[in-house]
mmCIF file of C-alpha atoms in Angstrom:
data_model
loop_
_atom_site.group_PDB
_atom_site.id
_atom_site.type_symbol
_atom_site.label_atom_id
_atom_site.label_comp_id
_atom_site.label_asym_id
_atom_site.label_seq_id
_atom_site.Cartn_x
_atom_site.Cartn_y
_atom_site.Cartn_z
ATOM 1 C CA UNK A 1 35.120 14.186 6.811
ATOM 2 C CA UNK A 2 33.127 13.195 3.403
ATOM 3 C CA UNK A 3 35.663 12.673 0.709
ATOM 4 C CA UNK A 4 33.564 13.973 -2.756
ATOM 5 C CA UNK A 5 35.780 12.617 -5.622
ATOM 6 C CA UNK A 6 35.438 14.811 -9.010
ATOM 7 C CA UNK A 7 36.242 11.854 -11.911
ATOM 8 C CA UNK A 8 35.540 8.390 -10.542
ATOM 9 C CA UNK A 9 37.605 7.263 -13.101
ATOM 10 C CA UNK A 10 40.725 4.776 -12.293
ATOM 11 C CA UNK A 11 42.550 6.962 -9.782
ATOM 12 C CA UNK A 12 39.306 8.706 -8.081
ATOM 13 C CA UNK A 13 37.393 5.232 -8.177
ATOM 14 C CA UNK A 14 39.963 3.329 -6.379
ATOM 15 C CA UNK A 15 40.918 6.351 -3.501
ATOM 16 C CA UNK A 16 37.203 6.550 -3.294
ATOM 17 C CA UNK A 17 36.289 3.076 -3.185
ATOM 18 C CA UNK A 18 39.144 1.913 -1.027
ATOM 19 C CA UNK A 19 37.732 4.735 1.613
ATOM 20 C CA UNK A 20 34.353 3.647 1.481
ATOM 21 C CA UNK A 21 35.563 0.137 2.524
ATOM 22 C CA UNK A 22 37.583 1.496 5.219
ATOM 23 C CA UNK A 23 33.839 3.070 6.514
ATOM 24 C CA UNK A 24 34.423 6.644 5.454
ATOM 25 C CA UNK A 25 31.807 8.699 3.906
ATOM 26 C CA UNK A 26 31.896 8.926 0.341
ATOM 27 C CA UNK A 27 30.275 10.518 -2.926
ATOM 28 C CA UNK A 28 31.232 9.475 -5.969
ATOM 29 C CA UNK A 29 31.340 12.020 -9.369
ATOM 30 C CA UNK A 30 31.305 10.767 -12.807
ATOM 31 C CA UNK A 31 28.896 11.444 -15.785
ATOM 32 C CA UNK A 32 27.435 9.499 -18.831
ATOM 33 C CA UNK A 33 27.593 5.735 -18.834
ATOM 34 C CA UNK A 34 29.871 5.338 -16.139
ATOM 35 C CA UNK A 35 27.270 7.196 -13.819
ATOM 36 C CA UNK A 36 24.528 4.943 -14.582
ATOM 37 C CA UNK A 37 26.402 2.012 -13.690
ATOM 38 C CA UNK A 38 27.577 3.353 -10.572
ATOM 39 C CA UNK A 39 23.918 4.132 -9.875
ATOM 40 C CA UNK A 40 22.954 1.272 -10.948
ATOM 41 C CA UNK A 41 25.225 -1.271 -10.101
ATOM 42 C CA UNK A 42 27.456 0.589 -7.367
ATOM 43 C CA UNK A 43 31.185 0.595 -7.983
ATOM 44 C CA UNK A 44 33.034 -2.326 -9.516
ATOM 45 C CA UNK A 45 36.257 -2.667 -7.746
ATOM 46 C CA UNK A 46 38.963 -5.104 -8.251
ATOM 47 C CA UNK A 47 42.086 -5.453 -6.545
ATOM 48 C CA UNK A 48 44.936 -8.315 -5.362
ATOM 49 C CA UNK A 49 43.637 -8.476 -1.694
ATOM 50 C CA UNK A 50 39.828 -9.152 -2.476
ATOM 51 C CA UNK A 51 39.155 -9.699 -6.186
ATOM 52 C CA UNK A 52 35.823 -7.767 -7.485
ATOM 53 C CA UNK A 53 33.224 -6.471 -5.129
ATOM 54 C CA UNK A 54 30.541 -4.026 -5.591
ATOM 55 C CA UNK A 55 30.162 -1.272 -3.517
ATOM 56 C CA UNK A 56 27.241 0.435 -3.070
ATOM 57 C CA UNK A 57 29.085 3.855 -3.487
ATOM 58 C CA UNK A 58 26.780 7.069 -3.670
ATOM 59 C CA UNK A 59 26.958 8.711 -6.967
ATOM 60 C CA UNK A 60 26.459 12.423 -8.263
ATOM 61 C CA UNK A 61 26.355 14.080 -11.493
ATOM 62 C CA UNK A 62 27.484 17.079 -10.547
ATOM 63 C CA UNK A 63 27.241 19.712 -7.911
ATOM 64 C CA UNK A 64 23.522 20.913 -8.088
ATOM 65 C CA UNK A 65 23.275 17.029 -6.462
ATOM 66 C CA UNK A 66 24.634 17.909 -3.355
ATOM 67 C CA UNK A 67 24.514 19.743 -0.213
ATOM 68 C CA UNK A 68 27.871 20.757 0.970
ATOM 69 C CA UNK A 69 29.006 20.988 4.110
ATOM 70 C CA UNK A 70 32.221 22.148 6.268
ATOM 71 C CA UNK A 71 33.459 18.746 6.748
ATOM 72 C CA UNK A 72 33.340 18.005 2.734
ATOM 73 C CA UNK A 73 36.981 17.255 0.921
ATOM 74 C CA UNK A 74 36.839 17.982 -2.584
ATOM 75 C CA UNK A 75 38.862 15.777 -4.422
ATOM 76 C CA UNK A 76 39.932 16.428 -7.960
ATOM 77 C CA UNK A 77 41.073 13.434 -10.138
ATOM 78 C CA UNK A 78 40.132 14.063 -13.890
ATOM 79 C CA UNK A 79 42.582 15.068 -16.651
ATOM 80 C CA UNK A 80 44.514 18.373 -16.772
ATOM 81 C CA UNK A 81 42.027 18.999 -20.053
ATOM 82 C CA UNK A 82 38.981 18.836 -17.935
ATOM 83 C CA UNK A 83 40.128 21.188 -14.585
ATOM 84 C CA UNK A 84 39.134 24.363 -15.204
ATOM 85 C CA UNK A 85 35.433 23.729 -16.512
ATOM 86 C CA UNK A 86 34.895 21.592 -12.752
ATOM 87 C CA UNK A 87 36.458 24.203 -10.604
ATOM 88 C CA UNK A 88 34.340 26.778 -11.834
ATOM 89 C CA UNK A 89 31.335 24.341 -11.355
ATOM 90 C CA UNK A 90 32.372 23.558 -7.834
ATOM 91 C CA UNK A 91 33.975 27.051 -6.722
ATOM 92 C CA UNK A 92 31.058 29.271 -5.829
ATOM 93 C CA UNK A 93 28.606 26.186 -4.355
ATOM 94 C CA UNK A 94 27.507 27.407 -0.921
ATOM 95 C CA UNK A 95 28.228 25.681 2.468
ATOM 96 C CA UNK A 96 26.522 24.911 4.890
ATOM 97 C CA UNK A 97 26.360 28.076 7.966
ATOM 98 C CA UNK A 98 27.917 30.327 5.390
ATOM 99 C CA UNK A 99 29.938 31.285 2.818
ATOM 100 C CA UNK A 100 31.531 28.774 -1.045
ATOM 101 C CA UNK A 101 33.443 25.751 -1.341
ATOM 102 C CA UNK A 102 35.834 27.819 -2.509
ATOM 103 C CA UNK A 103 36.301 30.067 0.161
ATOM 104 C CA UNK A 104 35.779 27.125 2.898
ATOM 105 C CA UNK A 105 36.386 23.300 1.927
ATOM 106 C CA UNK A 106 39.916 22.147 0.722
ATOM 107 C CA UNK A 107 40.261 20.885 -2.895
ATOM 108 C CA UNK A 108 42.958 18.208 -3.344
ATOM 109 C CA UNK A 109 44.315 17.832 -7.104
ATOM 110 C CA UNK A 110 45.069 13.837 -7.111
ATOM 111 C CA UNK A 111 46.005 14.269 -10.601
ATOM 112 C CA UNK A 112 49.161 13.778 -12.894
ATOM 113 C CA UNK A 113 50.914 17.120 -14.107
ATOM 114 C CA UNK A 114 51.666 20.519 -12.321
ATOM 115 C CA UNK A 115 48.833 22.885 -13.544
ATOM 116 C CA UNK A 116 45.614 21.483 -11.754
ATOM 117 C CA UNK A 117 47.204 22.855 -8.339
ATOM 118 C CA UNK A 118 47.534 26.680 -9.983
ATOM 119 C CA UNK A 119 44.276 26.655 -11.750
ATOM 120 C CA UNK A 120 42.701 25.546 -8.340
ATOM 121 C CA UNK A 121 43.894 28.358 -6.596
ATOM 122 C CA UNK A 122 42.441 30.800 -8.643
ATOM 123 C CA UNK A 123 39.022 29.947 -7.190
ATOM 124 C CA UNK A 124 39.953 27.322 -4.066
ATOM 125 C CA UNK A 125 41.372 28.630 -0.816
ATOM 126 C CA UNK A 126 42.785 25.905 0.681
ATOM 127 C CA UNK A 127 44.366 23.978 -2.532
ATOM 128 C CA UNK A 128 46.554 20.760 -2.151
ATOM 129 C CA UNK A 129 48.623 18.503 -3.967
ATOM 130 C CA UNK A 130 48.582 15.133 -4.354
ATOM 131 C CA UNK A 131 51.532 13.185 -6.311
ATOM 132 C CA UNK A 132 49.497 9.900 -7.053
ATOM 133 C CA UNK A 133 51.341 6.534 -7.793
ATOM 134 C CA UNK A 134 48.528 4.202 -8.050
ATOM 135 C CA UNK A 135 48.513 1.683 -10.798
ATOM 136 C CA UNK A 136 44.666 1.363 -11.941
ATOM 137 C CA UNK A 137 42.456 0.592 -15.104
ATOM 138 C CA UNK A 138 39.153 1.973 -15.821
ATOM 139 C CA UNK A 139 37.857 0.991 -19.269
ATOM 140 C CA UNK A 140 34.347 -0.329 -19.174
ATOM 141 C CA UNK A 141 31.384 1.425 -17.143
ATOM 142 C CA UNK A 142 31.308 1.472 -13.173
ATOM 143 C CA UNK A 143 34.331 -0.871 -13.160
ATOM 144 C CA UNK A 144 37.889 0.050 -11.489
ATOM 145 C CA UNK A 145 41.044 -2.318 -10.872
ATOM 146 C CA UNK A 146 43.625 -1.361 -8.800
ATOM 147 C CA UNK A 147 46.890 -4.212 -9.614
ATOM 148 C CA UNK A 148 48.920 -3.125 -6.673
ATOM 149 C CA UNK A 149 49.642 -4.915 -3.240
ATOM 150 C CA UNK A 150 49.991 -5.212 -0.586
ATOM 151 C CA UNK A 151 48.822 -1.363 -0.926
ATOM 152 C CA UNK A 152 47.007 0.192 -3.817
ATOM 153 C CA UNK A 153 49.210 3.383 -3.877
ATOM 154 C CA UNK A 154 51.511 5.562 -2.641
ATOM 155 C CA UNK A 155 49.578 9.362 -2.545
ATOM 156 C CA UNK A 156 51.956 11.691 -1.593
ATOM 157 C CA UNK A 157 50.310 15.482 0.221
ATOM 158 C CA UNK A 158 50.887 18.684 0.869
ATOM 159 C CA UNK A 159 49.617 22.476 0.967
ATOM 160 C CA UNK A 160 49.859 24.154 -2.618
ATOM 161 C CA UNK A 161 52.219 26.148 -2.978
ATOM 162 C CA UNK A 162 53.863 24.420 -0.450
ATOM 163 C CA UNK A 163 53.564 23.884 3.584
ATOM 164 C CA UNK A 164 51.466 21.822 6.118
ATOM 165 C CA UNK A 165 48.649 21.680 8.424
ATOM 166 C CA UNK A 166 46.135 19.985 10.200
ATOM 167 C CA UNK A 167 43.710 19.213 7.333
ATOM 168 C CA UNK A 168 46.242 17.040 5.496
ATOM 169 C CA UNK A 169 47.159 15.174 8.205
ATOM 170 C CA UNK A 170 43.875 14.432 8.896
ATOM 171 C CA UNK A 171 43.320 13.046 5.026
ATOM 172 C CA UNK A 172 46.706 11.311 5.380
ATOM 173 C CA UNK A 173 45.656 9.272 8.562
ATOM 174 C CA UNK A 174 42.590 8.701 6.567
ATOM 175 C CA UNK A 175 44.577 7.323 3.005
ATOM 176 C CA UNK A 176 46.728 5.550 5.234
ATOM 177 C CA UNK A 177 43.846 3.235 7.546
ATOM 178 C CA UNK A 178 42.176 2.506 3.705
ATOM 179 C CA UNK A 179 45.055 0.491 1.850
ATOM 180 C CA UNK A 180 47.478 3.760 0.983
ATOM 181 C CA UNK A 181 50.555 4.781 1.754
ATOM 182 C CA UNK A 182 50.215 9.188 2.178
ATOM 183 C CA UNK A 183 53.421 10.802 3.038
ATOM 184 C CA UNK A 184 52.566 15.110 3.890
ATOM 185 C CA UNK A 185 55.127 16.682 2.848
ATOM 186 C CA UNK A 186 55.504 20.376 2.897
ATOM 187 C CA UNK A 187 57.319 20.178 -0.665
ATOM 188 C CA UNK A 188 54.767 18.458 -2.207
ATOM 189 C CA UNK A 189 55.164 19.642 -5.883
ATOM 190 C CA UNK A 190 58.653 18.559 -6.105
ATOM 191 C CA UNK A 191 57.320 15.103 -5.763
ATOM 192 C CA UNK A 192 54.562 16.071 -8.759
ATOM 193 C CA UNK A 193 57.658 17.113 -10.982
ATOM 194 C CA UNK A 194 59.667 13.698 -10.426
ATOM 195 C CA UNK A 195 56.405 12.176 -11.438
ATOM 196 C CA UNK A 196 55.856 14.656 -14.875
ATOM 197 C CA UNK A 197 59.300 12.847 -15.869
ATOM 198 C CA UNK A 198 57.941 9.206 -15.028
ATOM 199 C CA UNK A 199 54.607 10.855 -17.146
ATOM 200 C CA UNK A 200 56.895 11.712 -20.235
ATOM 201 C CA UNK A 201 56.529 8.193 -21.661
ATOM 202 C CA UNK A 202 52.394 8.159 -21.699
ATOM 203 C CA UNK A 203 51.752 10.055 -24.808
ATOM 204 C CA UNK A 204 54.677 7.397 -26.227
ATOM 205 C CA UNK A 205 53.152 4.460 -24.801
ATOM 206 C CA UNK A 206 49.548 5.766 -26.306
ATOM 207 C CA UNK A 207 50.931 6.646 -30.069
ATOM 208 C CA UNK A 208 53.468 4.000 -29.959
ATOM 209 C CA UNK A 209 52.586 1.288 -28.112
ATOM 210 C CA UNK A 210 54.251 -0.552 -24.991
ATOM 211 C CA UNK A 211 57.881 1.190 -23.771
ATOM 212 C CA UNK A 212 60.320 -1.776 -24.843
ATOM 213 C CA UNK A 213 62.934 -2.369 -27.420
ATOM 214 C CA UNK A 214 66.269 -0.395 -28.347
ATOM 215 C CA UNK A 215 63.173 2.467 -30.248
ATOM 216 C CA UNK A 216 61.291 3.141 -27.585
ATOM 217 C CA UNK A 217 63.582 2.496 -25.196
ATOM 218 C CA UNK A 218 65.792 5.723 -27.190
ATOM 219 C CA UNK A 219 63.096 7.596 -27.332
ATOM 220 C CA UNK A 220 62.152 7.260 -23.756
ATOM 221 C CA UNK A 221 65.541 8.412 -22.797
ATOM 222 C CA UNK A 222 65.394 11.602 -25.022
ATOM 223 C CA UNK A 223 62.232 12.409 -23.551
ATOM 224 C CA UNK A 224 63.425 12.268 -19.838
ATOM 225 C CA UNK A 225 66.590 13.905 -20.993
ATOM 226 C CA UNK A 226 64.772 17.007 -22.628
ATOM 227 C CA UNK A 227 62.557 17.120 -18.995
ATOM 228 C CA UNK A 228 65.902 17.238 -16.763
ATOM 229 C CA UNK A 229 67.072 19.654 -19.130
ATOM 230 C CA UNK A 230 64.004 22.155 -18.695
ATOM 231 C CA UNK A 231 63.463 21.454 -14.735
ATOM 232 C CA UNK A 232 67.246 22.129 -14.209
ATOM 233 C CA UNK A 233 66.816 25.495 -16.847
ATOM 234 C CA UNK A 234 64.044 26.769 -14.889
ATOM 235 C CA UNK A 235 65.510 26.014 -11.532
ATOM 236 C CA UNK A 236 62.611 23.595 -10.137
ATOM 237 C CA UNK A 237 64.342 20.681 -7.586
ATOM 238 C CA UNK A 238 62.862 17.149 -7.280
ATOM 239 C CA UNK A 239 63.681 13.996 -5.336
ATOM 240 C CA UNK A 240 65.798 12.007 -7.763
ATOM 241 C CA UNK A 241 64.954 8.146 -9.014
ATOM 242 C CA UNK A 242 67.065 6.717 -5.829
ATOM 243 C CA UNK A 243 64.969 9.042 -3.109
ATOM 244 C CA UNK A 244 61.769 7.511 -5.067
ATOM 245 C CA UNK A 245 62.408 4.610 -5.110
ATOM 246 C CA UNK A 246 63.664 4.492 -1.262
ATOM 247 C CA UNK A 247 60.064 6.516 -0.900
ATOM 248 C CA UNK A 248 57.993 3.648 -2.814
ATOM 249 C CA UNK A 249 60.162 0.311 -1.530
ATOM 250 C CA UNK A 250 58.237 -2.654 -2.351
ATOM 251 C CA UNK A 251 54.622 -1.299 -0.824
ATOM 252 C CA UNK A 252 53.326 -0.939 -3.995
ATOM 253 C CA UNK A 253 53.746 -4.482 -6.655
ATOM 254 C CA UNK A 254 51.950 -5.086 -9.754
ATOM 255 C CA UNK A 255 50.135 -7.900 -9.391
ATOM 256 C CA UNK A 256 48.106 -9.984 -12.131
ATOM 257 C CA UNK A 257 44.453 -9.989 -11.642
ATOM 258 C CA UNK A 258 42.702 -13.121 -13.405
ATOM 259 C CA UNK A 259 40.004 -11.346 -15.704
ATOM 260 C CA UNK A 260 41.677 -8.033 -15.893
ATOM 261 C CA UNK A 261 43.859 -6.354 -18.167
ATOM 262 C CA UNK A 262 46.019 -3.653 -17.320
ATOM 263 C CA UNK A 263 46.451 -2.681 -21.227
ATOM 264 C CA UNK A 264 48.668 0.881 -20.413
ATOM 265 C CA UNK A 265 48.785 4.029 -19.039
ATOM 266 C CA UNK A 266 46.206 6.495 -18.539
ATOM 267 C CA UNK A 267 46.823 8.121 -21.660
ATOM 268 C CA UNK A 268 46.663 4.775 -23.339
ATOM 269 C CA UNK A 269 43.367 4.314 -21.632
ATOM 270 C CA UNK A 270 41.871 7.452 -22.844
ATOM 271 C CA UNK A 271 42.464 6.417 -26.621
ATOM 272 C CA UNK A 272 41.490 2.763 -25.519
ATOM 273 C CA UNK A 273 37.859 4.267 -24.436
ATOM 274 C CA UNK A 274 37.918 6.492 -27.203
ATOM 275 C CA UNK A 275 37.175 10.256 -25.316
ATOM 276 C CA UNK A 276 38.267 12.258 -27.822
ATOM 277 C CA UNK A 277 41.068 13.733 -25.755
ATOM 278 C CA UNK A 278 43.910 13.400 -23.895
ATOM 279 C CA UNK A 279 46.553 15.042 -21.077
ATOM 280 C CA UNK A 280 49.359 14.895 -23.164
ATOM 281 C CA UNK A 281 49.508 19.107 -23.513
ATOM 282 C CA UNK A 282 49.861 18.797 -19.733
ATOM 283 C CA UNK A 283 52.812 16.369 -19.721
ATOM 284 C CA UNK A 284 54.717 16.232 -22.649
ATOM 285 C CA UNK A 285 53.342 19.706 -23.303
ATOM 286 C CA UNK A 286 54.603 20.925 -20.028
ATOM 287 C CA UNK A 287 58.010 20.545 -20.956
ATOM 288 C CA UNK A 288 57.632 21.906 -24.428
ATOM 289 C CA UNK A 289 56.396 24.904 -22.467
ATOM 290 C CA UNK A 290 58.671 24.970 -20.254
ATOM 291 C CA UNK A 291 61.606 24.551 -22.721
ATOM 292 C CA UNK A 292 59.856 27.545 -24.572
ATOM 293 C CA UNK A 293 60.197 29.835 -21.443
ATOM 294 C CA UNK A 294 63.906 29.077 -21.090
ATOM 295 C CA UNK A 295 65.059 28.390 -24.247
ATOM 296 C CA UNK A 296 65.790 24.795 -24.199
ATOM 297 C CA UNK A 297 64.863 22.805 -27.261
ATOM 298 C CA UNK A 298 62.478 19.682 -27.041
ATOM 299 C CA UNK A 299 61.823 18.477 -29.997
ATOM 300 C CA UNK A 300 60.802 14.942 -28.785
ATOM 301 C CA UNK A 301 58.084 15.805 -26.459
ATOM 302 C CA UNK A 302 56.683 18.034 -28.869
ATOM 303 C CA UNK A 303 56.673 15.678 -31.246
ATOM 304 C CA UNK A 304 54.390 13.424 -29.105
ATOM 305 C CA UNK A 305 52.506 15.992 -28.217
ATOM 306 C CA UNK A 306 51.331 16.493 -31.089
ATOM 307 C CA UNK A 307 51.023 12.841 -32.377
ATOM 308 C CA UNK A 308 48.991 11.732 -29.247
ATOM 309 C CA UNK A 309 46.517 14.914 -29.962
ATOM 310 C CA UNK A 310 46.087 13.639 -33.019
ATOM 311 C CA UNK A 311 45.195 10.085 -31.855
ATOM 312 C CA UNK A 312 43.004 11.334 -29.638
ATOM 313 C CA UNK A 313 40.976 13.894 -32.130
ATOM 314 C CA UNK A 314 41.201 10.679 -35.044
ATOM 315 C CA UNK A 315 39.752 8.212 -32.825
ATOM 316 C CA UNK A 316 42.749 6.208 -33.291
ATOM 317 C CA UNK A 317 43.572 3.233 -31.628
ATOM 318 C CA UNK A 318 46.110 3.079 -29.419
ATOM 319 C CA UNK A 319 49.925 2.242 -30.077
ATOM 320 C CA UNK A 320 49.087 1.833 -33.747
ATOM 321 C CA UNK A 321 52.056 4.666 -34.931
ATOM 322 C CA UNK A 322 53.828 2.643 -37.881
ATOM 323 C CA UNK A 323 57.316 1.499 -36.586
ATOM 324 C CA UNK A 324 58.617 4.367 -39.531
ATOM 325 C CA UNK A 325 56.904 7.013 -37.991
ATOM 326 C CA UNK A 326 58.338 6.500 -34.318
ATOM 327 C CA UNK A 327 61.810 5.901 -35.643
ATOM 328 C CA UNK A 328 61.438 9.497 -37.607
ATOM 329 C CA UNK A 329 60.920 11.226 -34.202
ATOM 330 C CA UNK A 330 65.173 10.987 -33.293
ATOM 331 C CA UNK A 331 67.936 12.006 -35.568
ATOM 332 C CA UNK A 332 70.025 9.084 -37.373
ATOM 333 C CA UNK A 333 72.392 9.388 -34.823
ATOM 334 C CA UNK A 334 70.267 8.702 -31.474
ATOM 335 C CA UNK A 335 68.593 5.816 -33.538
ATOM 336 C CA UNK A 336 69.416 2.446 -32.343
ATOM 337 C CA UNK A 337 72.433 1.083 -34.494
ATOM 338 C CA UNK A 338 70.271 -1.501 -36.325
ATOM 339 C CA UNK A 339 67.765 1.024 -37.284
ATOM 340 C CA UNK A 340 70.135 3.128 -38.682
#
């Protein structure tokens, strides 16, 4: 199999660096000044285990680059924001002896959310989900850091909409000999809707800075408790914080790299590089959707919604919201009692 990874940013860099180490055959996908670098300088990747190495990763602008073939994984790892324009880039490529990678190679959404997986299948066949815990940074050009040990991630897989089969396995045994832990599982996008909950507190972290204190700590609790609220109104199970936690164990720690800084989140990390947008209508705007469609109210995670678009649009930098402005977000009463 040759893994192509679509966004070699901190989650596609790392799954597709940590296979090319493990002597798999990779092409790499990114545009602008993280291309050149990659071109130029091959991928920068840091982890616990071995520091910073280069690796002389192939690297693609796009699809007119390539020549696909039937043993090609596509491997989709941008923002929600940036799906649909790629899968209509990548959809009607031809294969090798016949046929489009969408009718023929399987697409795998390693991405945060629940919509990349249903926009896939309008023009991908064989679509599959990946629920990605992976702790990584990617801030400068043709760099990547990956803080966890002793494996870089835990990638959960499975069929969209839901099932098994033979090609997943195959990428799980594949994940698992290159520093991942990758658990198939036929109910794959349950997995992908605990992790929207763990997601609620990005567009916080980006507006408002890191999760800690009685504020942000409040607010962080409304926000998960408006996301139960619509999951359990629209009828969509989960495994809960104890079956996650059982699932993760201690495979995955954060540990401190000497000359890196983890900074936040990935939506902290788009303000940080300044891209002009971010996922937040795909995580806290998920649930404001979904509260729309079944009448539950969610006034929190719209409220971020809305601030982190802003952010994001402004060029602001990140977790500069004015202590004021976050505390406006709850009613007096869920305030902490000193900010009352």
């Amino acid at each position: 199999m040759r893994y192509i990874v679509i966004g070699a940013g901190a989650v596609g860099g790392t799954i597709g660096g940590r296979l090319f180490e493990s002597g798999h055959r990779v092409v790499l996908v990114a545009r602008g000044e993280h291309l050149e670098a990659l071109r130029r300088d091959g991928l920068g990747l840091t982890t616990p285990d071995a520091g910073l190495r280069r690796l002389p990763v192939p690297a693609v602008g796009g699809p007119q680059e390539l020549a696909l073939g039937p043993e090609d994984v596509l491997l989709l790892a941008v923002k929600t924001q940036h799906s649909a324009e790629l899968l209509a880039q990548w959809a009607g490529r031809p294969v090798a002896g016949g046929g489009t990678a969408g009718e023929r190679l399987p697409l795998v959404c390693a991405q945060n959310g629940v919509e990349n997986e249903r926009l896939a299948l309008r023009r991908f066949r064989r679509v599959y989900g990946m629920c990605v815990w992976l702790p990584s940074t990617h801030l400068e050009p043709g760099q990547v850091a990956a803080s966890g040990s002793p494996l870089s991630g835990v990638l959960h897989l499975g069929r969209y909409p839901a099932g098994l089969d033979d090609t997943a396995e195959r990428i799980s045994a594949d994940l698992a000999g290159s520093h991942f832990a990758a658990p198939v599982r036929a109910d794959v996008m349950g997995w992908k809707y605990a992790k929207l909950l763990s997601n609620l507190g990005n567009a916080l972290e980006a507006v408002g800075g890191p999760i800690e204190g009685e504020l942000r700590l409040a607010l962080l609790d409304r926000l998960g408790a408006e996301g139960a609220a619509v999951l359990a109104a629209a009828g969509i199970g989960y495994p809960d914080e104890a079956e996650q936690r059982a699932e993760r164990g201690d495979r995955v720690r954060l540990v401190p790299m000497p000359g890196t800084t983890r900074g936040g989140g990935s939506s902290w990390q788009s303000l940080a590089r300044g891209t002009g947008d971010i996922e937040a209508d795909h995580l806290t705007g998920e649930v404001v959707l979904l509260g729309r469609l079944h009448g539950v109210p969610t006034p929190v995670n719209g409220a971020l919604q809305r601030l982190a678009n802003a952010f994001a649009a402004e060029g602001r930098e990140p977790g500069s919201l004015p202590e004021r402005e976050l505390a406006a977000l709850l009613e007096p009463s869920a305030l902490p009692r000193a900010l009352r």
